[in-house]
CSV table of C-alpha atoms in Angstrom, one decimal:
chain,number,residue,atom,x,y,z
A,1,UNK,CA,0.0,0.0,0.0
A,2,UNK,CA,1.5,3.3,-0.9
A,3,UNK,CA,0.6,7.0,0.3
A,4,UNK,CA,0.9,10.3,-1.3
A,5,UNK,CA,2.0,13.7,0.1
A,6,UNK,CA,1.6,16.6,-2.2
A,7,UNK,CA,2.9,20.5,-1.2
A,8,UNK,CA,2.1,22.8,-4.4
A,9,UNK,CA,3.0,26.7,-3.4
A,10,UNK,CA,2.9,29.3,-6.1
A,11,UNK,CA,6.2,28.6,-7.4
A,12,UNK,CA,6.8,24.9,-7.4
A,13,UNK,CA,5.0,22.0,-6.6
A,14,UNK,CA,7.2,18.9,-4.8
A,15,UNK,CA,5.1,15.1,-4.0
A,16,UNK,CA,6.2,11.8,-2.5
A,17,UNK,CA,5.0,8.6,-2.9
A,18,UNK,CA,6.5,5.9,-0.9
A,19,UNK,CA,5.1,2.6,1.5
A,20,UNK,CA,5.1,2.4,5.3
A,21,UNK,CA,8.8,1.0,5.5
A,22,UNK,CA,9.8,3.5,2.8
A,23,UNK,CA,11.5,0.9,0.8
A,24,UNK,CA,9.5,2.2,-2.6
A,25,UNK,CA,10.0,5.8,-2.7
A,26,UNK,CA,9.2,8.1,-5.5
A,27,UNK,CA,9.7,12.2,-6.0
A,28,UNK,CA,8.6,14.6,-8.2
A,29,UNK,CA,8.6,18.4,-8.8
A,30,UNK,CA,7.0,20.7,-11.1
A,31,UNK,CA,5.4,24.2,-11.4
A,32,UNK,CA,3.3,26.5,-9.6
A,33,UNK,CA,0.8,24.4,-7.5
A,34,UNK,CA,-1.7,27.9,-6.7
A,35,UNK,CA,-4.9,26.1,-7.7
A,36,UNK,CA,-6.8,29.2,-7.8
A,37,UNK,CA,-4.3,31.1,-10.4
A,38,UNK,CA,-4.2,28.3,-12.9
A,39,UNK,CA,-6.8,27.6,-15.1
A,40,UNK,CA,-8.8,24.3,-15.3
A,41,UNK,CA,-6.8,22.9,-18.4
A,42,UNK,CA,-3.8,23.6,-15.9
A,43,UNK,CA,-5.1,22.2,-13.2
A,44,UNK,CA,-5.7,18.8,-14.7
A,45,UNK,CA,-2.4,18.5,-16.2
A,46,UNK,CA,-0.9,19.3,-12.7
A,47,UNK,CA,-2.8,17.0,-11.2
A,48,UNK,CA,-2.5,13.9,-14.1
A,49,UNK,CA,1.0,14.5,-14.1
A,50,UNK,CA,1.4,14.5,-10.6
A,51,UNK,CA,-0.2,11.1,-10.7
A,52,UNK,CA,1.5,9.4,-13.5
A,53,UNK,CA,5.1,10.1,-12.3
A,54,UNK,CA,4.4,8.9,-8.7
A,55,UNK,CA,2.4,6.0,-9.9
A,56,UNK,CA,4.0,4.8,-12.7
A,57,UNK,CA,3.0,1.4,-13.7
A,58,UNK,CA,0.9,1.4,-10.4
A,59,UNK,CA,-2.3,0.9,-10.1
A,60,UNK,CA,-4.6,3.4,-8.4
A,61,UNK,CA,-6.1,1.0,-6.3
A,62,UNK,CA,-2.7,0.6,-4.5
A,63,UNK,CA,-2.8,3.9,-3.1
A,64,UNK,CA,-4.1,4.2,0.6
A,65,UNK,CA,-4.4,7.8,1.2
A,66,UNK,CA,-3.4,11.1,-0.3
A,67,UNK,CA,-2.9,14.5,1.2
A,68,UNK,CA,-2.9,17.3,-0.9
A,69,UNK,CA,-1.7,20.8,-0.2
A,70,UNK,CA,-2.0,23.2,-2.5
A,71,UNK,CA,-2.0,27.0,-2.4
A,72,UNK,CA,-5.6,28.2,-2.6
A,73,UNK,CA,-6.5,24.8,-1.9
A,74,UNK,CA,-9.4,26.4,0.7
A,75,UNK,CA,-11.2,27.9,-2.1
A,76,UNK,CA,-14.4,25.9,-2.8
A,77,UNK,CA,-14.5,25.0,-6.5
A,78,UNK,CA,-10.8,24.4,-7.0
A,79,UNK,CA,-10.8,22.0,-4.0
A,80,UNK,CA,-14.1,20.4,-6.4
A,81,UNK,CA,-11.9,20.7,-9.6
A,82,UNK,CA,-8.5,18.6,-7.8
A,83,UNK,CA,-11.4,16.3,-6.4
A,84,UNK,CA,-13.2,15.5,-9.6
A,85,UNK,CA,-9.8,14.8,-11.3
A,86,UNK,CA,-8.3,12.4,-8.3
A,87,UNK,CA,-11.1,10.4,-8.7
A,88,UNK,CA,-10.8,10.3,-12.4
A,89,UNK,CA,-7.4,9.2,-11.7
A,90,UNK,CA,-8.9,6.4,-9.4
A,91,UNK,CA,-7.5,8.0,-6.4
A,92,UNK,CA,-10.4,7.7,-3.8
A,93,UNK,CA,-9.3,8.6,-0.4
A,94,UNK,CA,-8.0,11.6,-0.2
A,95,UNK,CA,-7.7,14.5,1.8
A,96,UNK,CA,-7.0,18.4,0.0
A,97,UNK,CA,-5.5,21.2,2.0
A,98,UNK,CA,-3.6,24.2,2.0
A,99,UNK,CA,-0.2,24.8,1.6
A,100,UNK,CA,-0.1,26.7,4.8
A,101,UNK,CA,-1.3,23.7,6.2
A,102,UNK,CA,1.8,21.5,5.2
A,103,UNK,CA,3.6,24.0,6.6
A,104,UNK,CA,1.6,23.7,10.0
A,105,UNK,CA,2.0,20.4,10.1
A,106,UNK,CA,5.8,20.4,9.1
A,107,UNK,CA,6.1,22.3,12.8
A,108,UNK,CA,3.6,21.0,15.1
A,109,UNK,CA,1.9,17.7,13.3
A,110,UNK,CA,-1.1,17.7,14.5
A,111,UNK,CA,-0.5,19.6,17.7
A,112,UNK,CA,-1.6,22.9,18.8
A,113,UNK,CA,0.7,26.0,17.8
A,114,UNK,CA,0.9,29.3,15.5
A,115,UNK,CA,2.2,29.3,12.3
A,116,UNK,CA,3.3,32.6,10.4
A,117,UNK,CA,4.0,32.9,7.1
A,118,UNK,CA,5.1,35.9,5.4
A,119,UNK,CA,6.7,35.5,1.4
A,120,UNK,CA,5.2,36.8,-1.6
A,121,UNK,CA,1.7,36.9,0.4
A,122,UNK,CA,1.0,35.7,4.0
A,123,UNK,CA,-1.0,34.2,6.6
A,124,UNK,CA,-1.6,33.1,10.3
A,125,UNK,CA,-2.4,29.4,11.5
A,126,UNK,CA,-3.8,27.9,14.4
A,127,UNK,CA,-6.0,25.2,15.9
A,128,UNK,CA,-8.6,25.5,18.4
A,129,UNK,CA,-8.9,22.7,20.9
A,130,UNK,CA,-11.3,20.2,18.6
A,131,UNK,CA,-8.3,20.0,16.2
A,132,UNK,CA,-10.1,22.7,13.8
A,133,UNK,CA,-7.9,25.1,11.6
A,134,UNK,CA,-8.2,28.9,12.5
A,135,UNK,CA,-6.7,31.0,9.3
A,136,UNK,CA,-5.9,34.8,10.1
A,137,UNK,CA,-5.5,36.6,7.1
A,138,UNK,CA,-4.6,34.6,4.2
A,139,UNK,CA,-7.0,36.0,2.0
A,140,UNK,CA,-4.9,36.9,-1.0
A,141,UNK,CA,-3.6,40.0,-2.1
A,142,UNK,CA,-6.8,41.7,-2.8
A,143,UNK,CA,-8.2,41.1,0.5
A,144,UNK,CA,-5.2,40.7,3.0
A,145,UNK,CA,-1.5,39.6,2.9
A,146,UNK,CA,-1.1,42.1,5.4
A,147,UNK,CA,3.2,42.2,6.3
A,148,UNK,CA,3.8,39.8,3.0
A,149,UNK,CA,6.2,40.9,0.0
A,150,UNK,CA,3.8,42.5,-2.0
A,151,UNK,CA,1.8,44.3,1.4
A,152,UNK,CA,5.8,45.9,1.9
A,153,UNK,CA,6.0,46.8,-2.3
A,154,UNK,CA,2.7,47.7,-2.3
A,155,UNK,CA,3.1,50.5,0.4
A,156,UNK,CA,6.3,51.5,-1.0
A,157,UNK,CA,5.4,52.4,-4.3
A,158,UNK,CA,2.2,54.1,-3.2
A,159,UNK,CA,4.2,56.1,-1.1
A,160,UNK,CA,6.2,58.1,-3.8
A,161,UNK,CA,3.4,57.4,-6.1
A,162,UNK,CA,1.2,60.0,-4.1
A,163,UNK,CA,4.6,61.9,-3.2
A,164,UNK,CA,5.1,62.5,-7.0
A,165,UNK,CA,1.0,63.5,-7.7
A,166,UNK,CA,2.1,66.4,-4.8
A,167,UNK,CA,5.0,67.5,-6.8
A,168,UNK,CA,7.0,66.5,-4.5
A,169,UNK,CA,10.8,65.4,-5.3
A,170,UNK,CA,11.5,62.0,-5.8
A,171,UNK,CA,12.6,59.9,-2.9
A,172,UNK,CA,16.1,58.1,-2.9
A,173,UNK,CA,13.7,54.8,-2.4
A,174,UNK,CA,11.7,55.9,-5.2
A,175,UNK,CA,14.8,56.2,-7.4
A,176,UNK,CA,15.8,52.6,-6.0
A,177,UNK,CA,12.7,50.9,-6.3
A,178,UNK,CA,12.0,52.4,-10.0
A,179,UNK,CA,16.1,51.2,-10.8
A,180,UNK,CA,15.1,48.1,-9.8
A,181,UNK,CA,12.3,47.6,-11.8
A,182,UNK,CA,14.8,49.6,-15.2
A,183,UNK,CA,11.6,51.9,-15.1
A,184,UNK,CA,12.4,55.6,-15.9
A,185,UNK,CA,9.4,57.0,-14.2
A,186,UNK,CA,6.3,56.2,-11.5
A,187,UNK,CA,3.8,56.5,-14.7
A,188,UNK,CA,5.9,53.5,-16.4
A,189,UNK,CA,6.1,51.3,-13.6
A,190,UNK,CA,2.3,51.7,-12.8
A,191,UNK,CA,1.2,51.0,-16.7
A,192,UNK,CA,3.7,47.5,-16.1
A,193,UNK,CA,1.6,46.5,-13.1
A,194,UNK,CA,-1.5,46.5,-14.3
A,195,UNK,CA,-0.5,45.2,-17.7
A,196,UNK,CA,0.9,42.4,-15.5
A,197,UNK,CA,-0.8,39.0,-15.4
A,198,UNK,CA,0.6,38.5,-11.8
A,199,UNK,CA,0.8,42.1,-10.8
A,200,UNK,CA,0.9,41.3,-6.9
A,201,UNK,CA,3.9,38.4,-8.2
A,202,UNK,CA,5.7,41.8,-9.5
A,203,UNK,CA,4.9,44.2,-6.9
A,204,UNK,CA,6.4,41.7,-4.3
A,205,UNK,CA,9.8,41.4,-6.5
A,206,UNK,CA,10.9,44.9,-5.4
A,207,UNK,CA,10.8,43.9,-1.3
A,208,UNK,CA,13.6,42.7,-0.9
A,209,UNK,CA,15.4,46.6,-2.2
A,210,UNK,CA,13.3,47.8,0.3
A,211,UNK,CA,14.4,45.8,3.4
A,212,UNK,CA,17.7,47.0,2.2
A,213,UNK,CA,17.1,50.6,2.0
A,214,UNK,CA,15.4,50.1,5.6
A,215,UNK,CA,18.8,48.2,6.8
A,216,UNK,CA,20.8,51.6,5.2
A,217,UNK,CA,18.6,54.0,7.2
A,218,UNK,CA,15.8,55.0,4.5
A,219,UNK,CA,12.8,56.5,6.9
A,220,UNK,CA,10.4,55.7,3.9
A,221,UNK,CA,11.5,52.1,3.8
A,222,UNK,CA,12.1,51.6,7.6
A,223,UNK,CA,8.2,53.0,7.5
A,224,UNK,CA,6.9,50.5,5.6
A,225,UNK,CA,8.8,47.5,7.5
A,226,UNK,CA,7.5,49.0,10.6
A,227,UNK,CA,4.3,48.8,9.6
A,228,UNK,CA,4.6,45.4,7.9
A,229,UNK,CA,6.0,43.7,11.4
A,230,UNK,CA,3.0,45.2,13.0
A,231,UNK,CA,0.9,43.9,11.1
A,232,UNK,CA,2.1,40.5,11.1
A,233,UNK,CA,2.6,40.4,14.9
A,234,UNK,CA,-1.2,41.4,15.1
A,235,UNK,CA,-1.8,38.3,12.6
A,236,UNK,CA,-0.1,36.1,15.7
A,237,UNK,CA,-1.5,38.2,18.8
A,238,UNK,CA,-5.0,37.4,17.2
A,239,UNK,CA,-4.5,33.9,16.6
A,240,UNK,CA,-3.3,34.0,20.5
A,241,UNK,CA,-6.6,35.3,21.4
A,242,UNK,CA,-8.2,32.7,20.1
A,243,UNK,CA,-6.7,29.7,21.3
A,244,UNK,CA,-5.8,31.0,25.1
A,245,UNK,CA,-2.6,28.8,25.8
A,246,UNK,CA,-2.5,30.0,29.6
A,247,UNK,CA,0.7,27.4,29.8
A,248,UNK,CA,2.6,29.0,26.9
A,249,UNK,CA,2.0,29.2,23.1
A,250,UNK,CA,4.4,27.8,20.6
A,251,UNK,CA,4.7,29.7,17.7
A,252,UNK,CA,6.6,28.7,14.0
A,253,UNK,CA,7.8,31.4,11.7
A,254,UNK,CA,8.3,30.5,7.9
A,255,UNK,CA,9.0,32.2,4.9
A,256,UNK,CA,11.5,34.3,2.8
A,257,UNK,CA,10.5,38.2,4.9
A,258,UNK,CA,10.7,35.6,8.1
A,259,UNK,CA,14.0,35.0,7.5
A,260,UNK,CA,16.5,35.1,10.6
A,261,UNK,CA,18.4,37.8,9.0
A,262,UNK,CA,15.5,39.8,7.8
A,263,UNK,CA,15.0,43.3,9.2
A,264,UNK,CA,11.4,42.9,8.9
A,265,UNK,CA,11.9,39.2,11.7
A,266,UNK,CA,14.3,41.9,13.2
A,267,UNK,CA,11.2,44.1,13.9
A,268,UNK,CA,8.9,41.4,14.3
A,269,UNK,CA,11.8,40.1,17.6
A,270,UNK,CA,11.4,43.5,19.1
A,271,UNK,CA,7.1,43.5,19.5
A,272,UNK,CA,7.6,39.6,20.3
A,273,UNK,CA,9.6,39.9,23.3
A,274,UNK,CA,6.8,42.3,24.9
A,275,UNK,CA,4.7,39.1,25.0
A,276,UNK,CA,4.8,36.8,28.2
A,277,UNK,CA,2.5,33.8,26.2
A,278,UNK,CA,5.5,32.7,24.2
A,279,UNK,CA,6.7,29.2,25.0
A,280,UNK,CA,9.0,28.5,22.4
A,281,UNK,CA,9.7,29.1,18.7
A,282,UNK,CA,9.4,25.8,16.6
A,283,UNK,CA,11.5,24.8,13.8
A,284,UNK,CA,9.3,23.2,10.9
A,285,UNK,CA,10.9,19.3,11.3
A,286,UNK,CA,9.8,18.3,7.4
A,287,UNK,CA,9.8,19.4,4.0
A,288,UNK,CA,5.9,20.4,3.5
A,289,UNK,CA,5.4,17.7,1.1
A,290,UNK,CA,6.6,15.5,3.7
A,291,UNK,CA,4.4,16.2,6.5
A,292,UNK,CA,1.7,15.6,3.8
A,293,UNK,CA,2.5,12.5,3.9
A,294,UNK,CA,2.9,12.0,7.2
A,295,UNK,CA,-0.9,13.2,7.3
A,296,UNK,CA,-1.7,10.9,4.8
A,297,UNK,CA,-0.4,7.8,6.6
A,298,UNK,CA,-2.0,8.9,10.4
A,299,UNK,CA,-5.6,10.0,8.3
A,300,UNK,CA,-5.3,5.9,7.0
A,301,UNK,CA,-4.9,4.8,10.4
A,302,UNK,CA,-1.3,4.1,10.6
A,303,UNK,CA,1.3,5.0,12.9
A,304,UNK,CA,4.8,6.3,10.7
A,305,UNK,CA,7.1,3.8,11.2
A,306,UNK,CA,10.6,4.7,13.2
A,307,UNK,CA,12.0,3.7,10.0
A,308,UNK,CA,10.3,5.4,7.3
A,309,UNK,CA,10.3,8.4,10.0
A,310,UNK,CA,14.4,9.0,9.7
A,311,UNK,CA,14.4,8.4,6.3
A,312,UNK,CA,12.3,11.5,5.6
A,313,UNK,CA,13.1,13.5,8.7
A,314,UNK,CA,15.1,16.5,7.3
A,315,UNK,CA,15.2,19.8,9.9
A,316,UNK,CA,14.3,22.9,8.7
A,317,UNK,CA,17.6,24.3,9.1
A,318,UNK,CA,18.9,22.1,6.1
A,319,UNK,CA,16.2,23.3,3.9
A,320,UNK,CA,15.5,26.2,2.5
A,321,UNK,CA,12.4,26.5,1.7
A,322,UNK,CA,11.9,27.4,-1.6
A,323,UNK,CA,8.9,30.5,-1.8
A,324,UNK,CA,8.8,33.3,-4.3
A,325,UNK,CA,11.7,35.0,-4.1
A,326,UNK,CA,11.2,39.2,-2.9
């Protein structure tokens, strides 16, 4: 009997197929897995590849359980879409989540804890005490990503945006951010975003200039990390609120703008250590895909073996986690 763990983000998409013993182990990798971006054509070539490259000359049938984790995977009618075409592809028991939710269960299994996310977009987990997920945010560019990438980009470029409809002189981040971007003007760069088919993909790009302009001193950039480590800090003190956790809450930070070195965790440090409901900061203990399946095999009714538990057991620290890059 084999199972299936599945972690598709909005850059890549990594799955593992392997028995209880792990002595039939299979990989794959391929594009974005952001199953509310792609297309239905997309999504079923995603998905039937997926399949056929774990599987190969495998029946269906031989697969026990399946986790899925896909970005936008908590969005009704793609979770109906991926579900129409594992059946298809005679996969019947199956579970579909979100990729936040590998990454939850990468940290705490199925144990109560925070996650925070923060790369191109982000987004808070927790449980409550019957085991249910919370989300805080996570609601896509449109609606949320407050403290992600594109919230920091976002705020940036409005910034000297309204600075230049007030005649005012251009910034020093202005003239970075429109370098960056080899735009000669703020009227270029906006007719770019919004001829862009991912605009919030190429607003979030430039976040990374702006952490360094913050790290040099820039007030407007140091502004706009400010305001994005608040934000995300009221993502977790919200989630806290929720839960309780009157012996200590453990929280897990993940992410390219929750990087160690990253002014913005810098920032985020300072409002943390205010708190006195902290417990401990967790390391995520799996690749996402992993924990899938480690989901996968406990949802079937099976304990992971010690053995197919060491095999797969790779600490965070030796893997960088691979998220859109700002």
């Amino acid at each position: 009997m084999y199972f299936i763990g599945v972690d598709g983000g909005g850059t890549k998409t990594a799955a593992i197929l392997t028995d209880l013993k792990g002595d039939i182990m299979r990989r794959t990798r391929t594009g974005s897995g952001n199953i509310t971006m792609l297309d239905r054509g997309s999504v079923a070539q995603l998905i039937n590849g997926l399949i056929t490259d774990l599987l190969k000359e495998d029946a269906p049938q031989s697969v026990g359980y399946a986790t899925l984790g896909f970005a936008g995977g908590s969005g009704e009618r793609p979770r109906k879409t991926v579900s129409n075409l594992l059946h298809r592809n005679g996969i019947q028991a199956f579970s579909i989540l979100t990729d936040a939710m590998n990454m939850y269960l990468a940290a705490f299994d199925n144990k109560q804890g925070i996650l925070l996310a923060a790369g191109t977009g982000s987004t808070c987990l927790t449980k409550d005490d019957a085991g249910n997920f919370i989300k805080i945010g996570g609601c896509g560019y449109l609606l949320s990503d407050e403290g992600s990438g594109y919230d920091i980009g976002n705020m940036a470029i409005r910034k000297f945006i309204q600075a230049a409809a007030a005649g005012k002189k251009r910034s020093p981040l202005a003239s970075e951010v429109l370098h960056f971007y080899g735009m000669s003007d703020e009227n270029e760069l906006i007719s770019e975003i919004y001829a862009s088919l991912r605009p919030h993909w190429l607003i979030a790009s430039c976040a990374e200039t702006i952490c360094e302009a913050a790290v040099n001193g820039d007030p407007d950039a140091l502004d706009c990390i400010d305001r994005a480590a608040k934000a995300l800090f009221e993502m977790v003190d919200i989630a806290q609120k929720r839960i309780g956790g009157s012996d200590g809450v453990r929280l897990s930070l993940a992410g390219s703008i929750l990087g160690r070195a990253t002014i913005v965790r810098q920032k985020f440090d300072e409002q943390l250590s205010t708190v006195h409901w902290l417990k401990e900061l967790v390391e995520q203990k799996y690749k996402p895909e992993v924990a899938a399946l480690f989901h996968a095999i406990r949802t079937a009714g099976y304990e992971v073996s010690e053995e197919l538990h060491q095999r797969l057991k790779i600490k965070f620290s030796d893997y960088r986690l691979k998220v859109q890059k700002v």
